[in-house]
Amino acid sequence: MKLLIKNGIVVDPANKTEEKLDVFVANGKIFKIGRNISDRDAMIIDAKNCIVAPGFIDMHTHFREPGFEYKETIESGSRAAAKGGFTTVACMPNTSPAIDSQALVEFINLKSKQVGLIDVHAIGTITKGREGKELSPIGELVKAGAVAISDDGSSVMNAEILRRALEYAKMFNIPVIEHCEDPDLAGEGVMNEGYYSTLLGLKGIPKAAEEVIVARDILLARETGGRLHIAHVSTEGSIELIKWAKKQGLNVTAEAAPHHFSLDESTLKDYDTNFKMNPPLRTKEDVKAIRKALKDNVIEVIATDHAPHAEVDKRVEFNTAAYGIVGLETAFPLICEYLIRTGVLSLSQAIAKITVNPAQVLNLKKGSLAVDQNADIVVANVDKEVKITREFFASRSTNSPFIGKTLHGSVEYVIKKGKIIYQNAQA
Ligand SMILES: [Zn+2]
């Protein structure tokens, strides 16, 4: 099949392109990018008023399979990803069982191939069973196709084990992704510690719970020369530490989740459990600092932390509700609404954070629109309104604090290896 995408602004940060060009796709690959391309047999996509970007890459998602299929499966997650413009995701290993062996990485690979919608890469655990006690067989995980290791959901509290993990991961040139949280400091906290937690009478999580681990991990990255990636940065203090690490030339990268640059703790009203996530929503100053860090490239990746939970997990008291929100479908609208349309990031800066930058962190040869590459492409309208309703979600879960909101930023077409895998009904 041949596809010709016409009249759109091609935004391809990897090749420093941001101009009106046509994109011609043949045999699943990008065949040609240029002006006024025509072809009699090609199917035409009119990308007027739209950007044409590389398929988005989410390096932090939870598809819940195996073990929690009632929340999400690789199939439903893939559909949610496609709807959000993501043609590649990396799945966190905190499933049941946790992804700590070659066989389990192969299970993820097999399942995602059977679904066949997008590329789903596995992230293996740092420690067996995510118990923090014994290193996983990192070489085996990488051999099976794991693109990173992480005990996401918790930090590796034994510094010696994390040191060894950084050393092993370095041999395989993969990043160690740390969820930075000291469990003793976080205690039974359910939201940011401060004025609003006092007001609501809820237990707070101090910022230091994140920052002490960020600091420790950066020092271990310095000690080992290993590659450290800090997941879902939520505080200004963490950003200061990451800035310091970069100044020292350490191999440290970082990501922020859309909810952490779009919402602060004051939005947490009425004990709505869809505002409960980990790390929690922080202060206005933290939100401002995250936006600035995205602009200054102290944080180079935007990752969704897509964390689907069923009604039974969320329709309970705030203290007992599960942490996390779905994020794949709302990521692009939130980036448009809070980063692009506000002028915090240019189009190219924003798109880089969901394409070439995560590709670089995970060593994937993806995230650009180069000729001869697989045609993974998103056609999206930055200014078009989208109403976020329950029905908007393709995910099996709808735990989103954005339901009821109207945002700007609509994904119109998603193309994977030259095939249209999602098309907005109102395109
Ligand atoms: Zn996490």
CSV table of C-alpha atoms and ligand atoms in Angstrom, one decimal:
chain,number,residue,atom,x,y,z
A,1,MET,CA,0.0,0.0,0.0
A,2,LYS,CA,1.1,3.5,-0.8
A,3,LEU,CA,0.3,6.5,1.3
A,4,LEU,CA,0.8,10.2,0.6
A,5,ILE,CA,0.5,12.6,3.5
A,6,LYS,CA,0.0,16.1,2.0
A,7,ASN,CA,-0.1,19.7,3.3
A,8,GLY,CA,1.1,19.0,6.8
A,9,ILE,CA,4.0,20.6,8.8
A,10,VAL,CA,6.6,17.9,9.1
A,11,VAL,CA,8.1,18.1,12.6
A,12,ASP,CA,11.1,15.8,12.8
A,13,PRO,CA,13.4,17.0,15.6
A,14,ALA,CA,16.0,14.3,14.9
A,15,ASN,CA,16.6,15.8,11.5
A,16,LYS,CA,15.9,19.4,12.5
A,17,THR,CA,13.0,19.6,10.2
A,18,GLU,CA,9.9,21.8,10.8
A,19,GLU,CA,8.4,22.8,7.5
A,20,LYS,CA,5.5,22.1,5.2
A,21,LEU,CA,6.4,19.0,3.3
A,22,ASP,CA,4.7,15.9,1.8
A,23,VAL,CA,5.5,12.4,3.1
A,24,PHE,CA,5.3,9.5,0.8
A,25,VAL,CA,5.1,6.0,2.2
A,26,ALA,CA,5.5,2.8,0.3
A,27,ASN,CA,6.0,-0.8,1.4
A,28,GLY,CA,5.8,0.1,5.0
A,29,LYS,CA,8.7,2.5,4.8
A,30,ILE,CA,9.2,6.2,4.4
A,31,PHE,CA,10.0,6.5,0.7
A,32,LYS,CA,10.3,10.2,0.1
A,33,ILE,CA,9.9,13.5,1.9
A,34,GLY,CA,9.7,16.7,-0.2
A,35,ARG,CA,7.6,19.3,-1.8
A,36,ASN,CA,4.7,18.7,-4.1
A,37,ILE,CA,5.0,14.9,-4.3
A,38,SER,CA,2.3,13.3,-6.4
A,39,ASP,CA,1.4,9.7,-7.0
A,40,ARG,CA,-1.7,8.4,-8.9
A,41,ASP,CA,-2.1,5.2,-6.9
A,42,ALA,CA,-1.4,6.4,-3.4
A,43,MET,CA,-4.0,6.9,-0.8
A,44,ILE,CA,-4.0,10.6,0.1
A,45,ILE,CA,-4.2,11.8,3.7
A,46,ASP,CA,-4.9,15.5,3.9
A,47,ALA,CA,-2.8,16.9,6.8
A,48,LYS,CA,-3.9,20.5,6.4
A,49,ASN,CA,-3.6,22.4,9.8
A,50,CYS,CA,-1.8,19.3,11.2
A,51,ILE,CA,1.7,18.3,12.1
A,52,VAL,CA,3.2,15.2,10.7
A,53,ALA,CA,5.6,13.7,13.3
A,54,PRO,CA,7.4,10.4,14.0
A,55,GLY,CA,5.2,7.9,15.9
A,56,PHE,CA,5.3,8.8,19.6
A,57,ILE,CA,7.4,6.7,22.0
A,58,ASP,CA,6.3,6.2,25.6
A,59,MET,CA,9.1,4.7,27.7
A,60,HIS,CA,7.0,4.4,30.9
A,61,THR,CA,3.7,2.5,30.6
A,62,HIS,CA,1.9,-0.2,32.6
A,63,PHE,CA,-0.1,-2.7,30.5
A,64,ARG,CA,-0.7,-4.9,33.6
A,65,GLU,CA,-0.3,-8.2,31.8
A,66,PRO,CA,0.4,-10.8,33.1
A,67,GLY,CA,-1.6,-10.8,36.3
A,68,PHE,CA,-3.9,-7.8,36.3
A,69,GLU,CA,-5.8,-8.2,33.0
A,70,TYR,CA,-8.9,-6.7,34.5
A,71,LYS,CA,-7.1,-3.4,34.5
A,72,GLU,CA,-5.4,-3.5,31.1
A,73,THR,CA,-4.0,-6.1,28.7
A,74,ILE,CA,-1.4,-5.8,26.1
A,75,GLU,CA,-4.2,-5.6,23.5
A,76,SER,CA,-6.3,-2.9,25.2
A,77,GLY,CA,-3.1,-1.0,26.1
A,78,SER,CA,-1.9,-1.2,22.5
A,79,ARG,CA,-5.2,0.3,21.4
A,80,ALA,CA,-5.0,3.1,23.9
A,81,ALA,CA,-1.4,3.8,22.8
A,82,ALA,CA,-2.4,3.9,19.1
A,83,LYS,CA,-5.2,6.3,19.9
A,84,GLY,CA,-2.8,8.5,21.8
A,85,GLY,CA,-0.3,8.6,18.8
A,86,PHE,CA,2.1,6.1,20.4
A,87,THR,CA,3.6,3.5,18.0
A,88,THR,CA,6.2,2.3,20.5
A,89,VAL,CA,5.9,1.8,24.2
A,90,ALA,CA,8.1,0.2,26.9
A,91,CYS,CA,6.2,-1.6,29.6
A,92,MET,CA,7.2,-1.5,33.3
A,93,PRO,CA,7.7,-5.0,34.8
A,94,ASN,CA,5.6,-4.6,38.0
A,95,THR,CA,3.2,-7.3,36.8
A,96,SER,CA,2.4,-10.6,38.5
A,97,PRO,CA,4.7,-12.3,38.1
A,98,ALA,CA,7.2,-9.5,37.7
A,99,ILE,CA,9.2,-9.5,34.4
A,100,ASP,CA,12.4,-10.9,35.9
A,101,SER,CA,13.3,-13.8,33.6
A,102,GLN,CA,14.0,-14.4,29.9
A,103,ALA,CA,10.7,-16.4,29.6
A,104,LEU,CA,8.6,-13.5,30.8
A,105,VAL,CA,10.3,-11.0,28.5
A,106,GLU,CA,9.6,-13.5,25.7
A,107,PHE,CA,5.9,-13.6,26.8
A,108,ILE,CA,5.6,-9.8,26.4
A,109,ASN,CA,7.2,-10.0,23.0
A,110,LEU,CA,5.0,-12.8,21.9
A,111,LYS,CA,1.8,-11.2,23.1
A,112,SER,CA,2.6,-7.9,21.5
A,113,LYS,CA,3.4,-9.6,18.2
A,114,GLN,CA,0.0,-11.4,18.4
A,115,VAL,CA,-1.8,-8.1,19.0
A,116,GLY,CA,0.3,-6.7,16.2
A,117,LEU,CA,-0.7,-3.0,16.6
A,118,ILE,CA,2.3,-1.2,18.0
A,119,ASP,CA,5.8,-2.2,19.2
A,120,VAL,CA,5.7,-3.1,22.9
A,121,HIS,CA,9.2,-3.4,24.5
A,122,ALA,CA,9.7,-5.1,27.8
A,123,ILE,CA,11.5,-3.5,30.7
A,124,GLY,CA,13.0,-6.2,33.0
A,125,THR,CA,13.2,-5.9,36.8
A,126,ILE,CA,16.4,-4.9,38.6
A,127,THR,CA,15.9,-7.5,41.3
A,128,LYS,CA,14.2,-10.8,41.3
A,129,GLY,CA,10.5,-10.5,42.0
A,130,ARG,CA,11.1,-6.7,42.5
A,131,GLU,CA,12.0,-7.7,46.1
A,132,GLY,CA,15.1,-5.6,46.2
A,133,LYS,CA,17.2,-8.5,47.5
A,134,GLU,CA,18.9,-10.2,44.6
A,135,LEU,CA,19.8,-9.0,41.1
A,136,SER,CA,17.8,-10.3,38.2
A,137,PRO,CA,19.7,-12.1,35.4
A,138,ILE,CA,20.3,-8.9,33.6
A,139,GLY,CA,22.2,-10.4,30.7
A,140,GLU,CA,19.4,-12.9,30.0
A,141,LEU,CA,16.8,-10.2,30.2
A,142,VAL,CA,18.7,-8.1,27.6
A,143,LYS,CA,19.3,-11.1,25.4
A,144,ALA,CA,15.5,-11.7,25.3
A,145,GLY,CA,14.9,-8.1,24.3
A,146,ALA,CA,14.5,-6.0,27.5
A,147,VAL,CA,15.4,-2.4,26.7
A,148,ALA,CA,16.0,-1.3,30.3
A,149,ILE,CA,15.7,-2.5,33.9
A,150,SER,CA,13.5,-1.0,36.6
A,151,ASP,CA,11.8,-2.0,39.9
A,152,ASP,CA,9.2,0.7,39.2
A,153,GLY,CA,6.7,1.0,41.9
A,154,SER,CA,9.6,1.1,44.4
A,155,SER,CA,13.2,2.1,44.7
A,156,VAL,CA,16.0,-0.4,45.1
A,157,MET,CA,16.7,0.5,48.7
A,158,ASN,CA,19.9,-1.5,49.1
A,159,ALA,CA,22.5,0.8,47.6
A,160,GLU,CA,25.0,-2.0,47.1
A,161,ILE,CA,22.5,-3.9,44.9
A,162,LEU,CA,21.7,-0.7,42.9
A,163,ARG,CA,25.4,-0.1,42.5
A,164,ARG,CA,25.8,-3.6,41.0
A,165,ALA,CA,22.8,-3.1,38.8
A,166,LEU,CA,24.3,0.1,37.4
A,167,GLU,CA,27.6,-1.8,36.7
A,168,TYR,CA,25.9,-4.7,35.0
A,169,ALA,CA,23.5,-2.5,33.0
A,170,LYS,CA,26.5,-0.5,31.8
A,171,MET,CA,28.1,-3.6,30.3
A,172,PHE,CA,24.9,-4.0,28.2
A,173,ASN,CA,24.5,-0.2,27.6
A,174,ILE,CA,21.0,-0.1,29.0
A,175,PRO,CA,19.6,2.4,31.4
A,176,VAL,CA,18.6,1.6,35.0
A,177,ILE,CA,15.2,3.4,35.5
A,178,GLU,CA,14.6,4.3,39.1
A,179,HIS,CA,11.4,5.1,40.8
A,180,CYS,CA,12.8,7.4,43.5
A,181,GLU,CA,11.0,7.1,46.8
A,182,ASP,CA,12.2,6.4,50.3
A,183,PRO,CA,9.4,4.2,51.7
A,184,ASP,CA,10.1,5.2,55.3
A,185,LEU,CA,9.8,8.9,54.5
A,186,ALA,CA,6.7,8.3,52.2
A,187,GLY,CA,5.1,6.3,55.0
A,188,GLU,CA,1.4,5.9,54.5
A,189,GLY,CA,1.2,9.2,52.6
A,190,VAL,CA,-1.4,9.6,49.9
A,191,MET,CA,-0.7,13.1,48.6
A,192,ASN,CA,2.0,15.9,48.8
A,193,GLU,CA,2.8,16.9,52.3
A,194,GLY,CA,1.9,20.5,53.1
A,195,TYR,CA,-0.9,23.0,53.4
A,196,TYR,CA,-3.4,21.0,51.3
A,197,SER,CA,-2.7,17.6,53.0
A,198,THR,CA,-3.4,19.4,56.3
A,199,LEU,CA,-6.5,21.0,54.9
A,200,LEU,CA,-7.9,17.7,53.6
A,201,GLY,CA,-6.7,15.8,56.7
A,202,LEU,CA,-4.8,13.3,54.6
A,203,LYS,CA,-1.3,11.9,55.2
A,204,GLY,CA,1.4,13.6,53.2
A,205,ILE,CA,4.4,12.4,51.3
A,206,PRO,CA,7.3,14.9,51.8
A,207,LYS,CA,9.3,15.9,48.7
A,208,ALA,CA,12.4,14.6,50.4
A,209,ALA,CA,11.0,11.1,50.0
A,210,GLU,CA,11.9,11.5,46.3
A,211,GLU,CA,14.9,13.7,46.6
A,212,VAL,CA,17.0,11.7,49.0
A,213,ILE,CA,16.8,8.7,46.5
A,214,VAL,CA,17.5,10.9,43.5
A,215,ALA,CA,20.6,12.2,45.3
A,216,ARG,CA,21.8,8.8,46.3
A,217,ASP,CA,21.2,7.3,42.8
A,218,ILE,CA,23.1,10.2,41.1
A,219,LEU,CA,26.1,9.5,43.4
A,220,LEU,CA,25.9,5.8,42.5
A,221,ALA,CA,25.8,6.8,38.8
A,222,ARG,CA,28.9,8.8,39.4
A,223,GLU,CA,30.6,6.0,41.2
A,224,THR,CA,29.9,3.4,38.5
A,225,GLY,CA,29.7,5.4,35.3
A,226,GLY,CA,26.4,3.6,34.7
A,227,ARG,CA,23.3,5.0,32.9
A,228,LEU,CA,20.7,6.2,35.3
A,229,HIS,CA,17.2,7.4,34.2
A,230,ILE,CA,15.1,9.1,36.8
A,231,ALA,CA,11.4,8.2,36.4
A,232,HIS,CA,8.5,10.7,36.9
A,233,VAL,CA,10.4,13.7,38.4
A,234,SER,CA,7.9,15.6,40.6
A,235,THR,CA,9.9,18.1,42.6
A,236,GLU,CA,12.0,21.2,42.1
A,237,GLY,CA,14.6,19.7,44.4
A,238,SER,CA,15.0,16.6,42.2
A,239,ILE,CA,15.5,18.9,39.2
A,240,GLU,CA,18.3,20.8,41.0
A,241,LEU,CA,20.0,17.5,41.7
A,242,ILE,CA,19.6,16.3,38.1
A,243,LYS,CA,21.0,19.6,36.9
A,244,TRP,CA,24.0,19.1,39.1
A,245,ALA,CA,24.5,15.6,37.7
A,246,LYS,CA,24.4,16.9,34.2
A,247,LYS,CA,27.0,19.6,35.0
A,248,GLN,CA,29.3,16.8,36.2
A,249,GLY,CA,28.8,15.1,32.8
A,250,LEU,CA,27.2,12.0,34.4
A,251,ASN,CA,25.0,9.6,32.4
A,252,VAL,CA,21.8,10.8,34.0
A,253,THR,CA,18.6,11.3,32.1
A,254,ALA,CA,15.1,12.1,33.4
A,255,GLU,CA,11.4,12.1,32.5
A,256,ALA,CA,8.3,14.0,33.6
A,257,ALA,CA,4.7,12.8,33.4
A,258,PRO,CA,2.0,15.0,31.8
A,259,HIS,CA,0.0,15.2,35.0
A,260,HIS,CA,3.1,16.7,36.8
A,261,PHE,CA,3.4,19.6,34.4
A,262,SER,CA,-0.4,20.2,34.2
A,263,LEU,CA,-1.8,19.8,37.7
A,264,ASP,CA,-0.8,20.8,41.1
A,265,GLU,CA,-1.9,19.6,44.6
A,266,SER,CA,-4.6,22.4,44.8
A,267,THR,CA,-6.6,20.6,42.2
A,268,LEU,CA,-7.1,17.7,44.6
A,269,LYS,CA,-10.6,18.4,45.8
A,270,ASP,CA,-13.5,16.3,46.9
A,271,TYR,CA,-11.3,13.4,47.7
A,272,ASP,CA,-11.5,12.3,44.0
A,273,THR,CA,-9.2,9.2,43.8
A,274,ASN,CA,-8.4,10.0,40.2
A,275,PHE,CA,-6.1,12.7,41.5
A,276,LYS,CA,-4.2,10.1,43.6
A,277,MET,CA,-0.9,9.1,42.0
A,278,ASN,CA,2.7,8.3,43.0
A,279,PRO,CA,4.6,10.5,43.0
A,280,PRO,CA,1.8,12.8,44.1
A,281,LEU,CA,0.8,16.1,42.5
A,282,ARG,CA,3.1,18.7,44.1
A,283,THR,CA,3.0,22.5,44.5
A,284,LYS,CA,2.6,25.2,41.9
A,285,GLU,CA,6.3,26.0,42.2
A,286,ASP,CA,7.1,22.4,41.4
A,287,VAL,CA,4.9,22.5,38.3
A,288,LYS,CA,6.6,25.7,37.2
A,289,ALA,CA,10.1,24.1,37.8
A,290,ILE,CA,9.1,21.0,35.8
A,291,ARG,CA,8.0,23.1,32.8
A,292,LYS,CA,11.3,25.1,33.0
A,293,ALA,CA,13.3,21.9,33.2
A,294,LEU,CA,11.5,20.6,30.1
A,295,LYS,CA,12.4,23.8,28.3
A,296,ASP,CA,16.0,23.7,29.5
A,297,ASN,CA,16.3,20.0,28.6
A,298,VAL,CA,17.2,19.1,32.2
A,299,ILE,CA,14.3,16.7,31.7
A,300,GLU,CA,14.5,15.4,28.1
A,301,VAL,CA,11.7,12.9,28.1
A,302,ILE,CA,7.9,13.1,28.6
A,303,ALA,CA,6.6,9.7,29.7
A,304,THR,CA,3.0,8.9,30.5
A,305,ASP,CA,3.3,6.6,33.5
A,306,HIS,CA,0.0,5.2,32.1
A,307,ALA,CA,-1.3,3.4,35.2
A,308,PRO,CA,-4.8,1.8,34.5
A,309,HIS,CA,-6.9,0.8,37.5
A,310,ALA,CA,-10.4,-0.6,37.5
A,311,GLU,CA,-13.4,1.0,39.3
A,312,VAL,CA,-13.0,-1.5,42.2
A,313,ASP,CA,-9.4,-0.1,42.8
A,314,LYS,CA,-10.5,3.5,42.7
A,315,ARG,CA,-14.1,3.7,44.0
A,316,VAL,CA,-12.9,3.4,47.6
A,317,GLU,CA,-11.8,5.7,50.3
A,318,PHE,CA,-8.9,8.0,49.3
A,319,ASN,CA,-6.5,6.3,51.7
A,320,THR,CA,-7.1,2.9,50.3
A,321,ALA,CA,-7.4,3.7,46.6
A,322,ALA,CA,-4.7,2.6,44.1
A,323,TYR,CA,-2.1,5.1,43.0
A,324,GLY,CA,-2.0,6.2,39.3
A,325,ILE,CA,-4.0,7.4,36.3
A,326,VAL,CA,-4.3,6.4,32.7
A,327,GLY,CA,-2.2,8.6,30.5
A,328,LEU,CA,-1.6,7.4,26.9
A,329,GLU,CA,-4.7,9.0,25.3
A,330,THR,CA,-4.4,12.4,27.2
A,331,ALA,CA,-0.6,12.9,26.8
A,332,PHE,CA,-0.7,14.7,23.5
A,333,PRO,CA,-3.6,17.0,24.4
A,334,LEU,CA,-1.9,17.9,27.7
A,335,ILE,CA,1.4,18.6,25.9
A,336,CYS,CA,-0.4,20.9,23.4
A,337,GLU,CA,-2.5,22.6,26.1
A,338,TYR,CA,0.2,23.2,28.8
A,339,LEU,CA,3.5,23.2,26.9
A,340,ILE,CA,3.1,24.1,23.2
A,341,ARG,CA,0.1,26.5,23.2
A,342,THR,CA,1.5,28.3,26.2
A,343,GLY,CA,4.9,28.8,24.5
A,344,VAL,CA,6.8,26.8,27.1
A,345,LEU,CA,8.1,24.5,24.3
A,346,SER,CA,8.4,24.9,20.6
A,347,LEU,CA,6.8,22.2,18.4
A,348,SER,CA,10.1,20.6,17.8
A,349,GLN,CA,11.2,20.7,21.5
A,350,ALA,CA,7.9,19.1,22.5
A,351,ILE,CA,7.9,16.4,19.8
A,352,ALA,CA,11.5,15.5,20.6
A,353,LYS,CA,10.5,14.6,24.1
A,354,ILE,CA,8.1,11.9,22.9
A,355,THR,CA,10.1,10.7,19.9
A,356,VAL,CA,13.9,10.9,19.4
A,357,ASN,CA,14.8,11.6,23.1
A,358,PRO,CA,13.2,8.4,24.6
A,359,ALA,CA,14.5,6.5,21.6
A,360,GLN,CA,18.0,7.6,22.5
A,361,VAL,CA,17.6,6.7,26.2
A,362,LEU,CA,16.4,3.2,25.2
A,363,ASN,CA,18.8,2.7,22.2
A,364,LEU,CA,16.0,2.3,19.8
A,365,LYS,CA,16.6,3.2,16.1
A,366,LYS,CA,13.3,5.0,16.0
A,367,GLY,CA,11.8,8.4,16.6
A,368,SER,CA,12.6,10.1,13.3
A,369,LEU,CA,11.2,10.4,9.8
A,370,ALA,CA,14.3,9.4,7.9
A,371,VAL,CA,13.9,7.9,4.4
A,372,ASP,CA,14.0,4.0,4.4
A,373,GLN,CA,12.9,3.9,8.1
A,374,ASN,CA,9.7,2.1,9.1
A,375,ALA,CA,6.8,4.5,8.4
A,376,ASP,CA,5.7,5.1,12.0
A,377,ILE,CA,3.9,8.4,11.7
A,378,VAL,CA,1.4,10.6,13.6
A,379,VAL,CA,-0.8,13.2,12.0
A,380,ALA,CA,-2.1,15.5,14.7
A,381,ASN,CA,-3.8,18.9,15.1
A,382,VAL,CA,-2.3,21.0,17.9
A,383,ASP,CA,-5.2,23.4,18.0
A,384,LYS,CA,-8.2,21.2,17.6
A,385,GLU,CA,-10.4,20.7,20.7
A,386,VAL,CA,-10.9,17.3,22.3
A,387,LYS,CA,-13.5,16.6,24.9
A,388,ILE,CA,-12.2,14.2,27.5
A,389,THR,CA,-15.1,11.8,28.4
A,390,ARG,CA,-15.2,8.3,29.6
A,391,GLU,CA,-15.9,7.2,26.1
A,392,PHE,CA,-12.8,9.0,24.9
A,393,PHE,CA,-10.6,6.2,26.3
A,394,ALA,CA,-9.7,3.0,24.4
A,395,SER,CA,-8.0,1.7,27.5
A,396,ARG,CA,-9.8,-0.9,29.6
A,397,SER,CA,-9.7,1.6,32.5
A,398,THR,CA,-10.8,5.3,32.7
A,399,ASN,CA,-9.2,6.5,35.9
A,400,SER,CA,-8.4,10.0,34.6
A,401,PRO,CA,-8.6,13.3,36.5
A,402,PHE,CA,-9.1,15.0,33.1
A,403,ILE,CA,-12.6,13.6,32.4
A,404,GLY,CA,-14.9,16.5,31.9
A,405,LYS,CA,-12.2,18.8,30.5
A,406,THR,CA,-11.9,20.2,27.1
A,407,LEU,CA,-8.3,20.3,25.9
A,408,HIS,CA,-6.6,21.2,22.6
A,409,GLY,CA,-4.5,18.7,20.7
A,410,SER,CA,-6.1,15.9,18.6
A,411,VAL,CA,-4.4,12.9,17.2
A,412,GLU,CA,-6.0,12.4,13.7
A,413,TYR,CA,-4.1,9.5,12.0
A,414,VAL,CA,-1.6,7.0,13.4
A,415,ILE,CA,0.4,5.0,10.9
A,416,LYS,CA,2.5,1.9,11.9
A,417,LYS,CA,4.8,0.4,9.3
A,418,GLY,CA,2.8,2.1,6.6
A,419,LYS,CA,-0.6,0.9,7.9
A,420,ILE,CA,-3.2,3.2,9.4
A,421,ILE,CA,-3.8,1.8,12.9
A,422,TYR,CA,-5.9,4.7,14.2
A,423,GLN,CA,-8.0,7.3,12.5
A,424,ASN,CA,-10.0,9.9,14.4
A,425,ALA,CA,-13.7,9.5,13.4
A,426,GLN,CA,-13.9,13.3,13.1
A,427,ALA,CA,-10.8,13.7,11.1
B,1,ZN,ZN,6.9,4.7,39.3
